XYZ file of C-alpha atoms in Angstrom:
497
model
C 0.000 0.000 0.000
C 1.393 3.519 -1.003
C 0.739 5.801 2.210
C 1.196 9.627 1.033
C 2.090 12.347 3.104
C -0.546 15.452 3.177
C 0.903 18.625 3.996
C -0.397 22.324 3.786
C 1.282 25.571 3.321
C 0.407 29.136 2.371
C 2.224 31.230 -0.468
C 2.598 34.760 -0.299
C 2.536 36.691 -3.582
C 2.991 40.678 -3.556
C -0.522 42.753 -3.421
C -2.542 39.306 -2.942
C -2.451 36.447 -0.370
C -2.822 33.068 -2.530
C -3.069 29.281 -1.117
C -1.950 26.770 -3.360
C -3.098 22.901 -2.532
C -3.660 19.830 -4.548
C -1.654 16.391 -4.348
C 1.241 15.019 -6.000
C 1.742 11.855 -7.248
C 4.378 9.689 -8.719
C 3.108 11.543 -11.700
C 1.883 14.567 -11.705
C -1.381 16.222 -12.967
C -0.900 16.595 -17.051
C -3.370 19.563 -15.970
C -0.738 20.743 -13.986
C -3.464 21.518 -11.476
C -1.416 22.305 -7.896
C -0.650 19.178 -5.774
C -1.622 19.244 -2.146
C 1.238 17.776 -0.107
C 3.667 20.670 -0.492
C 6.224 21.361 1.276
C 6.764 23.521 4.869
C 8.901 26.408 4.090
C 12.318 26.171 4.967
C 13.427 29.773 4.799
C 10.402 33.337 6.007
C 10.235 35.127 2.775
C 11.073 39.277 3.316
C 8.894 41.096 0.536
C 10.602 42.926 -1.820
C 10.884 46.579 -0.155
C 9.010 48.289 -2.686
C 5.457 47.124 -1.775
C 3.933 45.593 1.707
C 2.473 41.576 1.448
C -0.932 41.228 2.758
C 0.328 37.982 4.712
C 3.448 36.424 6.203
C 4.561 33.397 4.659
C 4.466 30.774 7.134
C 3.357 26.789 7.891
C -0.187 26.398 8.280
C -0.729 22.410 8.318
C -4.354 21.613 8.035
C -3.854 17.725 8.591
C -2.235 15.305 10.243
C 0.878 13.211 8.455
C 0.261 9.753 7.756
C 3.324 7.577 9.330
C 6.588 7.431 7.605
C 6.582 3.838 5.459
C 10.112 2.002 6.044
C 10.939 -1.619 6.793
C 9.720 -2.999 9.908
C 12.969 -4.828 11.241
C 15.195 -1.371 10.610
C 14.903 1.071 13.518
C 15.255 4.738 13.671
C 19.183 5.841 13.447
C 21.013 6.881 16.713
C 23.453 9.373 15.541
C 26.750 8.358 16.271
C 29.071 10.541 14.704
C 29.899 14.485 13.720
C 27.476 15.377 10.174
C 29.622 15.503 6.839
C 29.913 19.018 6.720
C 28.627 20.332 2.789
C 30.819 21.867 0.279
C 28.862 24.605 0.525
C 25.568 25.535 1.831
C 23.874 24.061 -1.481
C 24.313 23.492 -5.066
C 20.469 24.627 -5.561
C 19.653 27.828 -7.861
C 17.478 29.512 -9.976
C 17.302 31.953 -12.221
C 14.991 35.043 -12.476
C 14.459 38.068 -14.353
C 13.014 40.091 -11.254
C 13.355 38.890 -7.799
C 9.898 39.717 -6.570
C 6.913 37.527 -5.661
C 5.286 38.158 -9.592
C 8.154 36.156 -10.654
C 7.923 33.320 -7.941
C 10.390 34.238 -4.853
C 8.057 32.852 -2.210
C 8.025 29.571 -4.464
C 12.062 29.503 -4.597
C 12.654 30.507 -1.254
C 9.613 27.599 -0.215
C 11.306 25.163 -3.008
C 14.773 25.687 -0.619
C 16.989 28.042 -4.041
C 20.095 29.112 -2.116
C 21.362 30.673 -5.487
C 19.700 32.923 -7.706
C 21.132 34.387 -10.953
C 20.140 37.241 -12.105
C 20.908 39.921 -15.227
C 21.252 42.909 -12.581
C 23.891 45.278 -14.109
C 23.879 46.885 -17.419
C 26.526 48.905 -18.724
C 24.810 50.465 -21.316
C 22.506 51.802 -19.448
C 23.916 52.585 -16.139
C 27.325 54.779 -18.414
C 25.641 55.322 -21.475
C 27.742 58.676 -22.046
C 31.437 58.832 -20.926
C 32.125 61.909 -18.741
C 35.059 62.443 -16.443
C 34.428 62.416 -13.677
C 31.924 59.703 -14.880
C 28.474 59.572 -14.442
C 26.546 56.308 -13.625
C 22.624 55.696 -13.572
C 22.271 53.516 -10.495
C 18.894 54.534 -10.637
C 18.428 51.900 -13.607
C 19.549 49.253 -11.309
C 16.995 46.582 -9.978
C 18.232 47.206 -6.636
C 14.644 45.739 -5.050
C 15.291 42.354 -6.353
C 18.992 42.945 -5.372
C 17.643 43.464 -1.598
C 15.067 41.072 -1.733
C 17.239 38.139 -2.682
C 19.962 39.243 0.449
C 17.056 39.491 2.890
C 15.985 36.077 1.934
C 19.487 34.770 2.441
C 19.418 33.785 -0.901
C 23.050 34.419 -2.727
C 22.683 36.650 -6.277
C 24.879 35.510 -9.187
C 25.157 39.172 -10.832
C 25.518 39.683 -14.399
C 27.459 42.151 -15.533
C 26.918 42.555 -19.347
C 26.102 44.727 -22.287
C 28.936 47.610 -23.627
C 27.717 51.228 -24.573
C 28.110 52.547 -27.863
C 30.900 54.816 -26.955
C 33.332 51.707 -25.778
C 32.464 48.926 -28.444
C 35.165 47.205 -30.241
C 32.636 46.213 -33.125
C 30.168 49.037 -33.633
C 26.505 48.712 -32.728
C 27.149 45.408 -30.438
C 25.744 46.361 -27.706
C 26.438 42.179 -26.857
C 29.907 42.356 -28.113
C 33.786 42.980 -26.545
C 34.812 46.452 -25.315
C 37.727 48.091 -27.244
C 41.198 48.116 -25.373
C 41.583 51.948 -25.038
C 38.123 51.434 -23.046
C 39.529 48.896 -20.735
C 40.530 50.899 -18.285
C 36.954 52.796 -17.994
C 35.427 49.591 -17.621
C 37.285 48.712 -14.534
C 36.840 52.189 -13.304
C 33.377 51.389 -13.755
C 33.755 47.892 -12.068
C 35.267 49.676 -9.288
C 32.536 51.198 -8.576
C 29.864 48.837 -8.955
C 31.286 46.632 -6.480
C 31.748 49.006 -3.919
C 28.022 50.057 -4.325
C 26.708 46.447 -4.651
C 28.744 44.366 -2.384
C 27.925 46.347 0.789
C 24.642 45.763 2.375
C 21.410 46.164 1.742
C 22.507 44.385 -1.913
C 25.803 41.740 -0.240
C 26.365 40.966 -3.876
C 29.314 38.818 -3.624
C 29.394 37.410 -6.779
C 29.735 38.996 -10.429
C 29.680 36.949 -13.819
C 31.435 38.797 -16.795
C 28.572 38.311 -19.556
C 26.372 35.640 -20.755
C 27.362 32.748 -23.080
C 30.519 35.179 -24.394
C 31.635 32.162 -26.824
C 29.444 33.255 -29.491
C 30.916 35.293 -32.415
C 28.409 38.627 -33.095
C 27.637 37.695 -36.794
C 25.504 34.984 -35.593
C 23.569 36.831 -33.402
C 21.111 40.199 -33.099
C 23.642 43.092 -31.933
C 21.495 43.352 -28.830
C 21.935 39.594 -27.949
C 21.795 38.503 -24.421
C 23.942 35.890 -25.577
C 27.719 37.962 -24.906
C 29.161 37.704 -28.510
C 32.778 38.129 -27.632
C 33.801 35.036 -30.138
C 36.203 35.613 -33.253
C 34.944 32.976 -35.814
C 38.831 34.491 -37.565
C 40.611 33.270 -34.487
C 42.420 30.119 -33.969
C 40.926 30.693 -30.116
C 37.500 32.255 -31.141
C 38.579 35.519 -29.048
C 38.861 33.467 -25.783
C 42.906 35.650 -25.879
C 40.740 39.250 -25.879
C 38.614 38.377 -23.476
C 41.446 37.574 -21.248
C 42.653 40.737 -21.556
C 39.220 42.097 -20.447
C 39.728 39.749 -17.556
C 42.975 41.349 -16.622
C 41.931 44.774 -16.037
C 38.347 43.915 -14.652
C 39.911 41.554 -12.430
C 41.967 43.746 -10.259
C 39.140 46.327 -9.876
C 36.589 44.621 -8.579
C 39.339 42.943 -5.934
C 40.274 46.475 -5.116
C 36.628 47.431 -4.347
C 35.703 44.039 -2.549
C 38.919 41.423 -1.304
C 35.829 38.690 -0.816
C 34.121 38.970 -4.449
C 34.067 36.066 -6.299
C 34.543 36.242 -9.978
C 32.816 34.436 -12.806
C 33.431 33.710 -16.189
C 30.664 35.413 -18.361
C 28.118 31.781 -18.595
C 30.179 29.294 -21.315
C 27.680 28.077 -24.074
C 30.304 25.445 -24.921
C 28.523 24.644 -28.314
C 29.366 21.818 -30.857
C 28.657 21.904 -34.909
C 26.555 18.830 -34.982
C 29.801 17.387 -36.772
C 32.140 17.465 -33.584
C 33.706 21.014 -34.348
C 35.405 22.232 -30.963
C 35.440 25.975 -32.226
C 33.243 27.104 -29.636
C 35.022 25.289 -26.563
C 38.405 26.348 -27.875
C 36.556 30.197 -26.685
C 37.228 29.087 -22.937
C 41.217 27.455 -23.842
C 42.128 30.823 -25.417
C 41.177 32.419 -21.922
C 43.697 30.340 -20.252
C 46.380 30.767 -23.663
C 45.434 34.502 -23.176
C 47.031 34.333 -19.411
C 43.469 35.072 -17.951
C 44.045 31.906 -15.612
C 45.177 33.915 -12.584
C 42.038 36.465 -13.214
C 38.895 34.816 -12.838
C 37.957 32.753 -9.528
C 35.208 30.433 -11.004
C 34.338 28.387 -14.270
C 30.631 29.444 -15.079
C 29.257 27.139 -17.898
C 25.501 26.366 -19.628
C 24.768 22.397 -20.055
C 21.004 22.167 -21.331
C 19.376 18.696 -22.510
C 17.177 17.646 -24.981
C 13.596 16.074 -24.875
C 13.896 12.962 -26.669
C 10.200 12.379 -27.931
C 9.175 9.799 -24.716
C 8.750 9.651 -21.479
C 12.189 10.130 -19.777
C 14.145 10.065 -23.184
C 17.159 13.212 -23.405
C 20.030 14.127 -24.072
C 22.377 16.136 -25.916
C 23.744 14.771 -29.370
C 26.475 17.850 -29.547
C 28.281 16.244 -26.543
C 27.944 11.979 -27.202
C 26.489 10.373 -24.694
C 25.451 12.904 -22.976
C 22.073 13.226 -21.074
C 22.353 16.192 -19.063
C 25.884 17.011 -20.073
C 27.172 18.139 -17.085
C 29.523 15.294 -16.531
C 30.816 15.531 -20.183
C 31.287 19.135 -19.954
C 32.711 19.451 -16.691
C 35.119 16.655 -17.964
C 36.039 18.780 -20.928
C 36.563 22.085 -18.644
C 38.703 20.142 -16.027
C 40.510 18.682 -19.072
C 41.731 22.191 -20.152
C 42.345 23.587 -16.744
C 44.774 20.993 -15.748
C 46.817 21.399 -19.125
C 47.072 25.118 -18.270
C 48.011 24.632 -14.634
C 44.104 25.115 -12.660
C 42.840 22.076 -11.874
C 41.782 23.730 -8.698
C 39.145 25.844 -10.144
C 35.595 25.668 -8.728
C 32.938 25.498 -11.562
C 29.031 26.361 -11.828
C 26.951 25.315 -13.966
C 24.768 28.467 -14.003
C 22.245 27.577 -16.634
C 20.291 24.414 -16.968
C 16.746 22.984 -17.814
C 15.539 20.367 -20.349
C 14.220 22.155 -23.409
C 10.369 21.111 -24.259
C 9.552 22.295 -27.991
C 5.845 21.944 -27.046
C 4.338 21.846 -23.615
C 3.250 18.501 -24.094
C 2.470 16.056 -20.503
C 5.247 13.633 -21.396
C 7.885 16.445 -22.279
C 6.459 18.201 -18.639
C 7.359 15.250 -17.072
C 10.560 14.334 -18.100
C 11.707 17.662 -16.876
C 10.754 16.050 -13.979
C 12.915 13.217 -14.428
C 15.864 15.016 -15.219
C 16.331 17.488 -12.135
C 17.183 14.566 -9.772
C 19.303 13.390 -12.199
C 21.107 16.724 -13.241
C 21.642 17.727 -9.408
C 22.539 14.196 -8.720
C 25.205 14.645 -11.661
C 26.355 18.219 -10.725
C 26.687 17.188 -6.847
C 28.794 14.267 -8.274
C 31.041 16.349 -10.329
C 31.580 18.888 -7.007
C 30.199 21.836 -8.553
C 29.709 24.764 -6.476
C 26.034 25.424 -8.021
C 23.749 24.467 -10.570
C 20.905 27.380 -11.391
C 17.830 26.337 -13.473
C 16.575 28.339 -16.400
C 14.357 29.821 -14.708
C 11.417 29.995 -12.546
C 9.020 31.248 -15.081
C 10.037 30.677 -18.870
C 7.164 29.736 -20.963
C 8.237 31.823 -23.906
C 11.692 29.961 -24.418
C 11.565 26.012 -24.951
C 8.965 26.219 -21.537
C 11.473 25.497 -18.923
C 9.927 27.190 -16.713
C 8.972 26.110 -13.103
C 6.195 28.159 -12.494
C 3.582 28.587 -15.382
C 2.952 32.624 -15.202
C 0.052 32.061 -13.206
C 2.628 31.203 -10.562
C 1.142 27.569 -10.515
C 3.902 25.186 -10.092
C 4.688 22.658 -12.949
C 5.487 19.298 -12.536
C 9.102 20.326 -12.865
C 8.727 22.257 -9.571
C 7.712 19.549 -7.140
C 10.584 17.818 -8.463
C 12.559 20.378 -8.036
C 11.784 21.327 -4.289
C 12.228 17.187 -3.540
C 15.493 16.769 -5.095
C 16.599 20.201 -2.803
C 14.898 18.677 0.363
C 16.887 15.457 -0.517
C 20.219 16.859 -1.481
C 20.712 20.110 -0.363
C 24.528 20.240 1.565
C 25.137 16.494 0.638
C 28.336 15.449 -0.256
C 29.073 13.144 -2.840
C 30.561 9.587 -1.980
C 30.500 6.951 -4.879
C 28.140 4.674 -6.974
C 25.693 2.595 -6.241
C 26.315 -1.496 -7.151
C 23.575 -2.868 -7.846
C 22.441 -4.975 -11.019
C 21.023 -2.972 -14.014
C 20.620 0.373 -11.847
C 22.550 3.679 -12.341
C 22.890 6.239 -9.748
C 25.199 8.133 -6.983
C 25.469 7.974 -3.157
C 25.532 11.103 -1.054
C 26.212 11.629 2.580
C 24.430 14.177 4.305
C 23.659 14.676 8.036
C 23.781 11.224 9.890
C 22.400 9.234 6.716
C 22.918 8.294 3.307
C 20.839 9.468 0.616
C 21.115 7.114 -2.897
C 19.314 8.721 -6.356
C 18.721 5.622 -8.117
C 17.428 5.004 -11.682
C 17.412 2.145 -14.442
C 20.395 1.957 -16.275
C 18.868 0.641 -19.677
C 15.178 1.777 -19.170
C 13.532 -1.413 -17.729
C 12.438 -1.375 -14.209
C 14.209 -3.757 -12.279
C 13.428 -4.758 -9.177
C 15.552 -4.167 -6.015
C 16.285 -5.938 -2.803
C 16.564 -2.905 -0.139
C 19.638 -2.558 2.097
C 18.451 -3.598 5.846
C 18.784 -0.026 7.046
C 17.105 1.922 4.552
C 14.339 4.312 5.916
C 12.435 5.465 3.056
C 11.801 5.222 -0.143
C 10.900 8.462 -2.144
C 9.814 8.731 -5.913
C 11.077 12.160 -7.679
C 7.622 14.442 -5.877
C 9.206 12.900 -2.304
C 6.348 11.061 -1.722
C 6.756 7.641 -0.721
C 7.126 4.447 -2.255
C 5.811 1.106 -1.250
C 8.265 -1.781 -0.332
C 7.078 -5.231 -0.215
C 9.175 -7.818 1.094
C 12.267 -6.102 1.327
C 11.963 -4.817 -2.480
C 11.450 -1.924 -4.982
C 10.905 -1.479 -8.301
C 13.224 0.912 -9.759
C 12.588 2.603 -13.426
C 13.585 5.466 -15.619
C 12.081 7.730 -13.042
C 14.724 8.299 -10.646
C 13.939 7.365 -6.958
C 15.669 7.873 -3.328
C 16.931 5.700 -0.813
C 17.794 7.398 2.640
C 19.504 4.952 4.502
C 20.762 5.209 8.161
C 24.555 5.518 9.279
């Protein structure tokens, strides 16, 4: 017999107090209707400052929980030893265009998004007219969603993109590389940008250097939020230039911060569907370029693919790829250690599986392939993975949140695979017959994502001290005599220490 756990919650949204309920399942509604068992809050959402909520987020369970299904001859753990300590405080992010509750911040904060990436500085906007002594526009700055996000301890990724007219290396690309006799009034302007935005209310702490820059400007609109710093002419495909950018920018936003973290601008790392490596060679010239020293993290994009079934994806640009975060984390480490810096932390900082329609079987292999993508980027030690984004219906719907705010299947899985995983640290694989997977440590137990390595379910005989057994919502799974079936829908194990 399944049992279910029913939980309640309510949702704040700015101007308007909304209560989402409904149930999940091991599959959810294809009307994407809202499940009822959500999940209790783990963080109080603060409102964005420029408008008052009508409510205070908080738990408000309306029902009792059903009894938590595990084997009857394993007891409850008795910790015995320190917790693993995480990497970090969690690999979990999101990305948003506005941090405010229209764009779902009480459903990241409730879904437990310690990251959140967003496009917050433009250059073009905020200098759009060199003067000396300069003259910058903060007042174009989204600095609400900048303070929301801090006050909901939430840690902003920063873009910093987009070059006025006045410093472009290739006229009207507004996407495109800054000239070098401009170099220096970037970092001026770096300089202060950091010392405005790392102090509080904003505690920005981290600033990425563009968006996808390994894309040469002919192949894209000159206002592209792609960052169009590639040189289809060079051997490197302008990875060298950018380097230089990196050298100057670097240094200034040290200067205005010691603690700032740096990011490459977002690597699209694309392949010609017949194996070219021009794009990737972008990120080597970087490192060619002596930009090693100047950057403090690897930030790269790994998307998959919807395969036309249930739980069928992949990317065909990287072979054998399904999410292609292994593969492309393999190919970054690759480079590093050639040049000297292995050492590097990395971030995937855009991810999702792309749906060309909004079909029910596309929706719900999105929500087969977050447990499997964080599983893979917690494997691979990266220091966060962000999904693209919490609303996105217009682009390939990879979206969490439909506009309406109502959460797609995607989301439930989503907020389990962060209850799960969240501060886990990675340990090996699984061995067990026909099954695929990773084990994690976290707290005093052991948390296993497990799915079928060829596609059939298989059926497996549980460890004595597992505790539960969750399917990809977190609700729980029936075991009979010891066993579960395991299938292309990836399922947890949390086993005691």
């Amino acid at each position: 017999m399944i049992v279910k756990k029913i939980y309640s919650l309510v949702l704040v949204a700015l101007l308007a107090t909304f209560f989402l309920t409904g149930c999940r399942g091991e599959v959810a509604p294809t009307s994407l209707s809202t499940p009822t068992n959500t999940l209790t809050p783990t963080a109080t959402l603060v409102p964005s400052p420029t408008s008052t909520p009508t409510a205070t987020m908080t738990p408000s369970p309306t029902a009792t929980s059903a009894p938590t299904l595990a084997p009857t001859s394993t007891p409850s753990p008795t910790p015995t030893s320190t917790p693993v300590p995480p990497l970090w405080p969690s690999v979990f992010g999101v990305q948003m265009f506005a941090v405010t509750n229209s764009q779902g911040l009480a459903q990241a904060v409730q879904a437990g998004a310690y990251w959140v990436r967003f496009s917050a500085f433009h250059w073009d906007k905020i200098e759009p007219v060199r003067t000396e002594p300069p003259t910058y526009h903060w007042e174009v700055v989204d600095e609400d969603s900048l303070q929301s996000a801090a006050a909901n301890g939430m840690e902003i990724i920063a873009i910093v993109q987009f070059t006025p007219d006045w410093a472009q290396k290739i006229g009207g690309a507004y996407c495109g590389p800054i000239k070098q006799d401009a170099l220096d009034e970037f970092a001026q302007f770096l300089q202060a940008l950091v010392s405005r935005y790392s102090a509080p209310p904003y505690n920005v702490r981290y600033w990425e250097l563009g968006n996808e820059p390994d894309v040469d400007p002919s192949l894209v609109p000159a206002n592209s939020v792609f960052g169009c710093w590639g040189d289809n002419s060079d051997e490197y495909y302008g990875g060298r230039y950018y380097a230089e950018m990196l050298k100057t920018a670097y240094p200034a936003i040290k200067a205005a911060d010691p603690q700032a973290r740096v990011l490459l601008g977002g690597l699209l790392l694309d392949r010609a569907s017949g194996g070219s490596d021009t794009h990737p060679r972008f990120f080597e010239g970087i490192l060619a370029g002596g930009g090693g020293p100047y950057f403090d993290i690897v930030s790269f994009h790994a998307y998959s693919y919807y395969g036309g079934s249930l739980g069928q994806m992949g990317n065909g640009n990287w072979p054998g790829a399904v999410t292609a975060v292994p593969e492309k984390v393999a190919f970054l480490r690759g480079v590093l250690e050639q040049y000297g810096y292995g050492g590097k932390a990395l971030m995937n900082t855009e991810s999702a599986l792309l749906c060309s329609e909004s079909t029910p079987d596309c929706l719900e292999t999105q929500a087969i392939y977050i447990p499997r993508v964080y599983a893979d980027a917690l494997a691979v030690g990266l220091k966060g993975q962000v999904y693209f984004a919490t609303i996105n219906e217009g682009w390939r719907h990879t979206g969490l949140l439909l506009h309406d705010l109502t959460p797609k299947p995607a989301y439930w899985a989503y907020s389990a695979a962060a209850s799960q995983l969240s501060g886990a640290r990675y340990q090996e694989p699984p061995s067990y017959p026909g099954i695929k997977g990773y084990t994690f440590a976290r707290d005093y137990r052991i948390v296993q994502v497990l799915w079928s390595a060829d596609g059939a379910r298989h059926t497996l005989t549980l460890p004595d001290d597992v505790l539960k057994v969750s399917d990809r919502y977190g609700n729980q799974l029936p075991v009979e005599n010891g066993q579960v079936a395991i299938g292309i829908s990836p399922v947890y194990l949390e086993i005691g220490r």
